mmCIF file of C-alpha atoms in Angstrom:
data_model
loop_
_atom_site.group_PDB
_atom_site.id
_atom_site.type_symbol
_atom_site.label_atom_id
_atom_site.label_comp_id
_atom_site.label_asym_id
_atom_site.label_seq_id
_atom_site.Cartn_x
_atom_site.Cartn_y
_atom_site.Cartn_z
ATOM 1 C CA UNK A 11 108.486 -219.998 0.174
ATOM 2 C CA UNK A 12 107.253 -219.913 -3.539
ATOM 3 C CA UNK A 13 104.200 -217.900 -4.218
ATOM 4 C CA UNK A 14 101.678 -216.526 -2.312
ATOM 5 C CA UNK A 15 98.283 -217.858 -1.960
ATOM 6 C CA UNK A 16 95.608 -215.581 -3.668
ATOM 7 C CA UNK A 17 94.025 -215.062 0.328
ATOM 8 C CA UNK A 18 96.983 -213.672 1.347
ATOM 9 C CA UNK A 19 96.562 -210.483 3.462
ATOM 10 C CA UNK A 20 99.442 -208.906 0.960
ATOM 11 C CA UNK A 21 96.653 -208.584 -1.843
ATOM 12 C CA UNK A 22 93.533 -208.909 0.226
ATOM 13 C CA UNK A 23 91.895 -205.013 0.367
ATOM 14 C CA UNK A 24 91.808 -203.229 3.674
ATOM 15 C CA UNK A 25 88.856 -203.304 5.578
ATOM 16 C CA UNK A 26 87.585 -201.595 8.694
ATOM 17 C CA UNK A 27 86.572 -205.315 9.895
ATOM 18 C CA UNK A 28 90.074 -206.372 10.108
ATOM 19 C CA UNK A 29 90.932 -205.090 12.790
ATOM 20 C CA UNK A 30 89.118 -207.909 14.529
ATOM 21 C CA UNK A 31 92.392 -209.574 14.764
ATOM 22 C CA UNK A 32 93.536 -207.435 16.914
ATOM 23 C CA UNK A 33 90.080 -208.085 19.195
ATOM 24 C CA UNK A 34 91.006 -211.780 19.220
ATOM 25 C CA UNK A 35 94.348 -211.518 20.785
ATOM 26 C CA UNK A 36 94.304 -208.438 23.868
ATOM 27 C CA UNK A 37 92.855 -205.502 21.734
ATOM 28 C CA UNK A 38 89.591 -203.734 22.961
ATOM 29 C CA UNK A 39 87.235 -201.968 21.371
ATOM 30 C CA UNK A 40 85.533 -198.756 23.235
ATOM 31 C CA UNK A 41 82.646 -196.784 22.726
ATOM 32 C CA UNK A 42 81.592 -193.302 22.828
ATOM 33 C CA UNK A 43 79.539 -190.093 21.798
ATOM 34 C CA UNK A 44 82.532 -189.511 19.106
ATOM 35 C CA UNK A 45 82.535 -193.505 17.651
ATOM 36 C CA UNK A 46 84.628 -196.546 18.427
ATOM 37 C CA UNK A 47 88.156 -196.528 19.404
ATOM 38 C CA UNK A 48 90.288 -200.165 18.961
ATOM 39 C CA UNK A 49 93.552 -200.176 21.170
ATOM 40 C CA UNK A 50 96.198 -202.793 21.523
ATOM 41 C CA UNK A 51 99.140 -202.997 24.213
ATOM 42 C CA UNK A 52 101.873 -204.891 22.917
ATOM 43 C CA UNK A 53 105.395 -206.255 23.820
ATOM 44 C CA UNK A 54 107.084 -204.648 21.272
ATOM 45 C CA UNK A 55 107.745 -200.682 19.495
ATOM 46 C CA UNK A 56 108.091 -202.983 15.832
ATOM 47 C CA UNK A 57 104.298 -204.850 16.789
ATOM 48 C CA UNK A 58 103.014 -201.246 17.243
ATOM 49 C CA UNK A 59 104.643 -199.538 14.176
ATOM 50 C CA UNK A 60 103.471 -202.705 11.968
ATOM 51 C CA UNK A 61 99.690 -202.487 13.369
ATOM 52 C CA UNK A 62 99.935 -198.306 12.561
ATOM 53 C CA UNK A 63 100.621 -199.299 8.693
ATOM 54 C CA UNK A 64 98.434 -201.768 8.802
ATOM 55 C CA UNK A 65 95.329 -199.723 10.097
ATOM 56 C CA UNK A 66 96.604 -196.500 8.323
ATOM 57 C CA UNK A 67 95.963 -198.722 4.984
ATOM 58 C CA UNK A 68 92.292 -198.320 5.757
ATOM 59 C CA UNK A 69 92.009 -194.387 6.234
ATOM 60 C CA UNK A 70 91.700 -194.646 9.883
ATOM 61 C CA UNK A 71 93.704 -192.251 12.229
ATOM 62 C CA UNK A 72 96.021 -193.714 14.459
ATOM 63 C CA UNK A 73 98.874 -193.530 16.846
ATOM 64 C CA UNK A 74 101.333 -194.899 18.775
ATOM 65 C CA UNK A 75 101.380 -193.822 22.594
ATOM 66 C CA UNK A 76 102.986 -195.276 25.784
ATOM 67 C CA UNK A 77 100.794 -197.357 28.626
ATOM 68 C CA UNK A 78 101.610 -196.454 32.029
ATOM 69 C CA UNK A 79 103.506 -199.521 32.298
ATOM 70 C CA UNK A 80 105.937 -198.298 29.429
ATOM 71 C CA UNK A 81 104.640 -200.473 27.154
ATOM 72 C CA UNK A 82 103.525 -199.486 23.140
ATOM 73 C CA UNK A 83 99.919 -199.220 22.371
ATOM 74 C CA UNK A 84 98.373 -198.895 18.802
ATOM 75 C CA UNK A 85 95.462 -197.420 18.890
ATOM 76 C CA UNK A 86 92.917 -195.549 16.284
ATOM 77 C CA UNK A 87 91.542 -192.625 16.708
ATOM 78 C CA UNK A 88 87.048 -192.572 17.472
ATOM 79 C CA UNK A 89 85.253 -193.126 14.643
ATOM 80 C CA UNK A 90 81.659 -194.560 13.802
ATOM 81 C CA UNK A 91 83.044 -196.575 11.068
ATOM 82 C CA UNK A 92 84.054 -198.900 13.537
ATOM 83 C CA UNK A 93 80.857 -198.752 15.392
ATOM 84 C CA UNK A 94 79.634 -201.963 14.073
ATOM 85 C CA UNK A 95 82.454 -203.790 14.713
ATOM 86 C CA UNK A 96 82.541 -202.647 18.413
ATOM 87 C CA UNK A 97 78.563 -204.172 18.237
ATOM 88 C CA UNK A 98 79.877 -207.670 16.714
ATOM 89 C CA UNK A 99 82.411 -208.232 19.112
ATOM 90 C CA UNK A 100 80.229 -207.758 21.970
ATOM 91 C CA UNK A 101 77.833 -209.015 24.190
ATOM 92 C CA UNK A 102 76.800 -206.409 26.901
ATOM 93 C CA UNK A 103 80.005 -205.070 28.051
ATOM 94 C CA UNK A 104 82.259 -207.910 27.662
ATOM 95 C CA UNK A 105 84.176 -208.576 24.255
ATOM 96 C CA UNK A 106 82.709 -211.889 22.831
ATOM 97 C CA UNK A 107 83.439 -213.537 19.326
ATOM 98 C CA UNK A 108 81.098 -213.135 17.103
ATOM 99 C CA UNK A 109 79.022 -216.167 15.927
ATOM 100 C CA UNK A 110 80.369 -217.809 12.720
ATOM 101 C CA UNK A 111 84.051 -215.093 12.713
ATOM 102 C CA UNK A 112 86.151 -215.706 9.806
ATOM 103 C CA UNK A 113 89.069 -214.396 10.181
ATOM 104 C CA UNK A 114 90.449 -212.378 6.897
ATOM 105 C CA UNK A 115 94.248 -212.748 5.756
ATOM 106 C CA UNK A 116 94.594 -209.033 6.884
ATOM 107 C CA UNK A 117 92.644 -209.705 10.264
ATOM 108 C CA UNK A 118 94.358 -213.050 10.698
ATOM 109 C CA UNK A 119 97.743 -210.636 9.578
ATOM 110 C CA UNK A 120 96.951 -208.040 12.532
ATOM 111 C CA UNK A 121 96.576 -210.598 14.827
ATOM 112 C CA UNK A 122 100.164 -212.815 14.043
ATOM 113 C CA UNK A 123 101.403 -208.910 13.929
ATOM 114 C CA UNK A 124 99.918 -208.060 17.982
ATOM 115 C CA UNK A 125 100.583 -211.312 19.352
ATOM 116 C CA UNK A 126 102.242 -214.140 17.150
ATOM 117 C CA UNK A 127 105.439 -215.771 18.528
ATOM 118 C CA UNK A 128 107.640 -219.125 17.675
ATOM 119 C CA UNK A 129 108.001 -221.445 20.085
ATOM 120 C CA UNK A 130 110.268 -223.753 18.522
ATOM 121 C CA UNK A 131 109.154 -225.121 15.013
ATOM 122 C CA UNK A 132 105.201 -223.982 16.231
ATOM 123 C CA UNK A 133 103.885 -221.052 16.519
ATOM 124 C CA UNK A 134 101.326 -219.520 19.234
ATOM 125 C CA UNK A 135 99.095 -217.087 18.089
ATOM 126 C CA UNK A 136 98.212 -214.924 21.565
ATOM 127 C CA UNK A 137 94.686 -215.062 23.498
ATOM 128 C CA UNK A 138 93.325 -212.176 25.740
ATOM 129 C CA UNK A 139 93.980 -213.967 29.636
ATOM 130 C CA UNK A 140 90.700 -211.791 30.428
ATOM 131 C CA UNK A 141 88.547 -213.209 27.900
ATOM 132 C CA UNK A 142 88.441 -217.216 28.420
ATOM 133 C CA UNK A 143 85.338 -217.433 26.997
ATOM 134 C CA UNK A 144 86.687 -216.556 23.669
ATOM 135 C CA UNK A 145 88.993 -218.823 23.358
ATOM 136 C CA UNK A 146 86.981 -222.539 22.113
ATOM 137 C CA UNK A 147 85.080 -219.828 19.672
ATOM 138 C CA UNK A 148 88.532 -218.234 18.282
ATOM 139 C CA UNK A 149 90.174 -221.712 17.729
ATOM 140 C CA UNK A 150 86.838 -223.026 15.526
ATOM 141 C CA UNK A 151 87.784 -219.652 13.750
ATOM 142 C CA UNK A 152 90.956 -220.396 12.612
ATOM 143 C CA UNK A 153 89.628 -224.052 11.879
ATOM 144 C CA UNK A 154 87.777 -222.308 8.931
ATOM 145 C CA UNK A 155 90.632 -221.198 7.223
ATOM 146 C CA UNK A 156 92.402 -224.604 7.386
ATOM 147 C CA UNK A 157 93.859 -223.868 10.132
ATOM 148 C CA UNK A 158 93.319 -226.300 13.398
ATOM 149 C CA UNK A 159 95.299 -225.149 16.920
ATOM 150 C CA UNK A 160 95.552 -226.534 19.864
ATOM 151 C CA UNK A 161 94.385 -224.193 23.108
ATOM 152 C CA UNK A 162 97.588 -224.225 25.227
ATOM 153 C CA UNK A 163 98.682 -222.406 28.554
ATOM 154 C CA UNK A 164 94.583 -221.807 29.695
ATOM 155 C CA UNK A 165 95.282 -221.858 33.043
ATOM 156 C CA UNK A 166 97.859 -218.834 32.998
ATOM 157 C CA UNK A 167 98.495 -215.426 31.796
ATOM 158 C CA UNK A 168 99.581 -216.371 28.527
ATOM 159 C CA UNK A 169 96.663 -218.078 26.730
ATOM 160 C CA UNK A 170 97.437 -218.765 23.380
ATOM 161 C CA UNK A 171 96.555 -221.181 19.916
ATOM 162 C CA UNK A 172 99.462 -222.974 19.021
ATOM 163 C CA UNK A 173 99.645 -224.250 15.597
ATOM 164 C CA UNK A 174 102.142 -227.226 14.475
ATOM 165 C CA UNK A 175 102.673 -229.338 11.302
ATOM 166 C CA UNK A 176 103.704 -228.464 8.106
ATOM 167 C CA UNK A 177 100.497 -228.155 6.758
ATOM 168 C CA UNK A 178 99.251 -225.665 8.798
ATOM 169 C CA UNK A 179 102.250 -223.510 9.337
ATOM 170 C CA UNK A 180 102.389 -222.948 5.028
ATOM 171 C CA UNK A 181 98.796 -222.285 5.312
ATOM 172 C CA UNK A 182 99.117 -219.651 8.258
ATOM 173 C CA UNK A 183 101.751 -218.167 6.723
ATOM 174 C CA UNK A 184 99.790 -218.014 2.948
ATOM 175 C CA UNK A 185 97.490 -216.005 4.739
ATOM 176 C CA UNK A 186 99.602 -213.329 6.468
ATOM 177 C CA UNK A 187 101.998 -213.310 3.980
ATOM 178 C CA UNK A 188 105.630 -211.772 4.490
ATOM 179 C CA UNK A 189 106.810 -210.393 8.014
ATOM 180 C CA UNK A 190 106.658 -206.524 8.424
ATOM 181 C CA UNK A 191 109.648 -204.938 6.844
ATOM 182 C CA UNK A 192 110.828 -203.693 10.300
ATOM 183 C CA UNK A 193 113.514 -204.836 12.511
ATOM 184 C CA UNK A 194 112.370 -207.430 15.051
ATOM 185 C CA UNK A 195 109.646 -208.693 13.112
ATOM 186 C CA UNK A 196 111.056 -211.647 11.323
ATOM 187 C CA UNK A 197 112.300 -213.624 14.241
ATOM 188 C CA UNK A 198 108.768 -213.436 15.389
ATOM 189 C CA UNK A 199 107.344 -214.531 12.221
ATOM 190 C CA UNK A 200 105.794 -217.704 11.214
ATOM 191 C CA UNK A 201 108.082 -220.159 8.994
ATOM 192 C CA UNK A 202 108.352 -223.771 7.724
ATOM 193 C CA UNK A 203 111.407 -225.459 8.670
ATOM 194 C CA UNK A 204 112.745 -228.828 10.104
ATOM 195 C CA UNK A 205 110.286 -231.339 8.062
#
């Protein structure tokens, strides 16, 4: 691919605020006496491994358990250091975008990382199916970075911004840099090909 782009989530620092890529695919962010937790359910055990490095780069604590339904969650342990990001991303008890997001290479990362897939030569970045609402905000988001989706699959379970070109696939893929170094990660990668 030739070298990096200097916003690429590979030299960006870690930062408690990226894991709001993880809130703008299906992760939630609780609140209690003891701090925030963030959580994500995904499809796959390399998606839950990859988030664990990722957030582990911070300081966090986190884990790996099982949902009910057998499938791998990521999740931190409470802390107040992610109180304010819990505040951001809502409004009353619903998870809402905040106004003006930018997503960081390392939040943009997290979220390719929770729920990014190919679909032929595109690539659909996952939405959270319980948070509609979010989804016009999320795909001005990525708009700032030079990156313009379309909304696709709305009316289903599997929401999702799909992005297409040439131009924007190098430009996603600048910013989340290099797939995980884990098995099953690189087929679900973004890449350029076929232009």
């Amino acid at each position: 691919m030739g070298q990096l782009s200097f916003f690429s989530a590979q030299i960006d620092q870690p930062a408690y605020d990226d894991l709001a890529g993880l809130l703008a695919t299906n992760g939630q962010a609780v609140r209690s006496d003891a701090g925030t937790r963030v959580s994500v359910v995904v499809a796959e055990k390399w998606r839950a491994t990859a988030i664990v490095e990722e957030i582990g780069a911070t300081g966090l604590a986190v884990e790996i358990v099982t949902s009910d339904e057998g499938n791998p969650i990521a999740r931190t342990g409470y802390s107040h250091q992610l109180d304010e990001l819990h505040r951001r991303w809502s409004a009353g008890a619903v998870k809402a975008v905040p106004a003006g997001w930018v997503p960081s290479p390392r939040a943009l990362r997290l979220w390719t990382i929770a729920g990014g897939d190919r679909e032929g030569e595109r690539y659909l970045l996952a939405l959270d199916a319980h948070a509609h609402d979010m989804h016009p905000m999320l795909a001005t988001s990525l708009m700032r970075v030079g990156v313009a989706p379309t909304l696709v699959g709305t009316r289903g379970q599997s929401p999702a911004l799909r992005v297409a070109g040439k131009r924007r696939l190098t430009h996603l893929l600048e910013y989340v840099g290099e797939p995980p170094a884990l098995p099953g990660a690189a087929e679900h990668w973004p890449i350029v090909t076929g232009f």
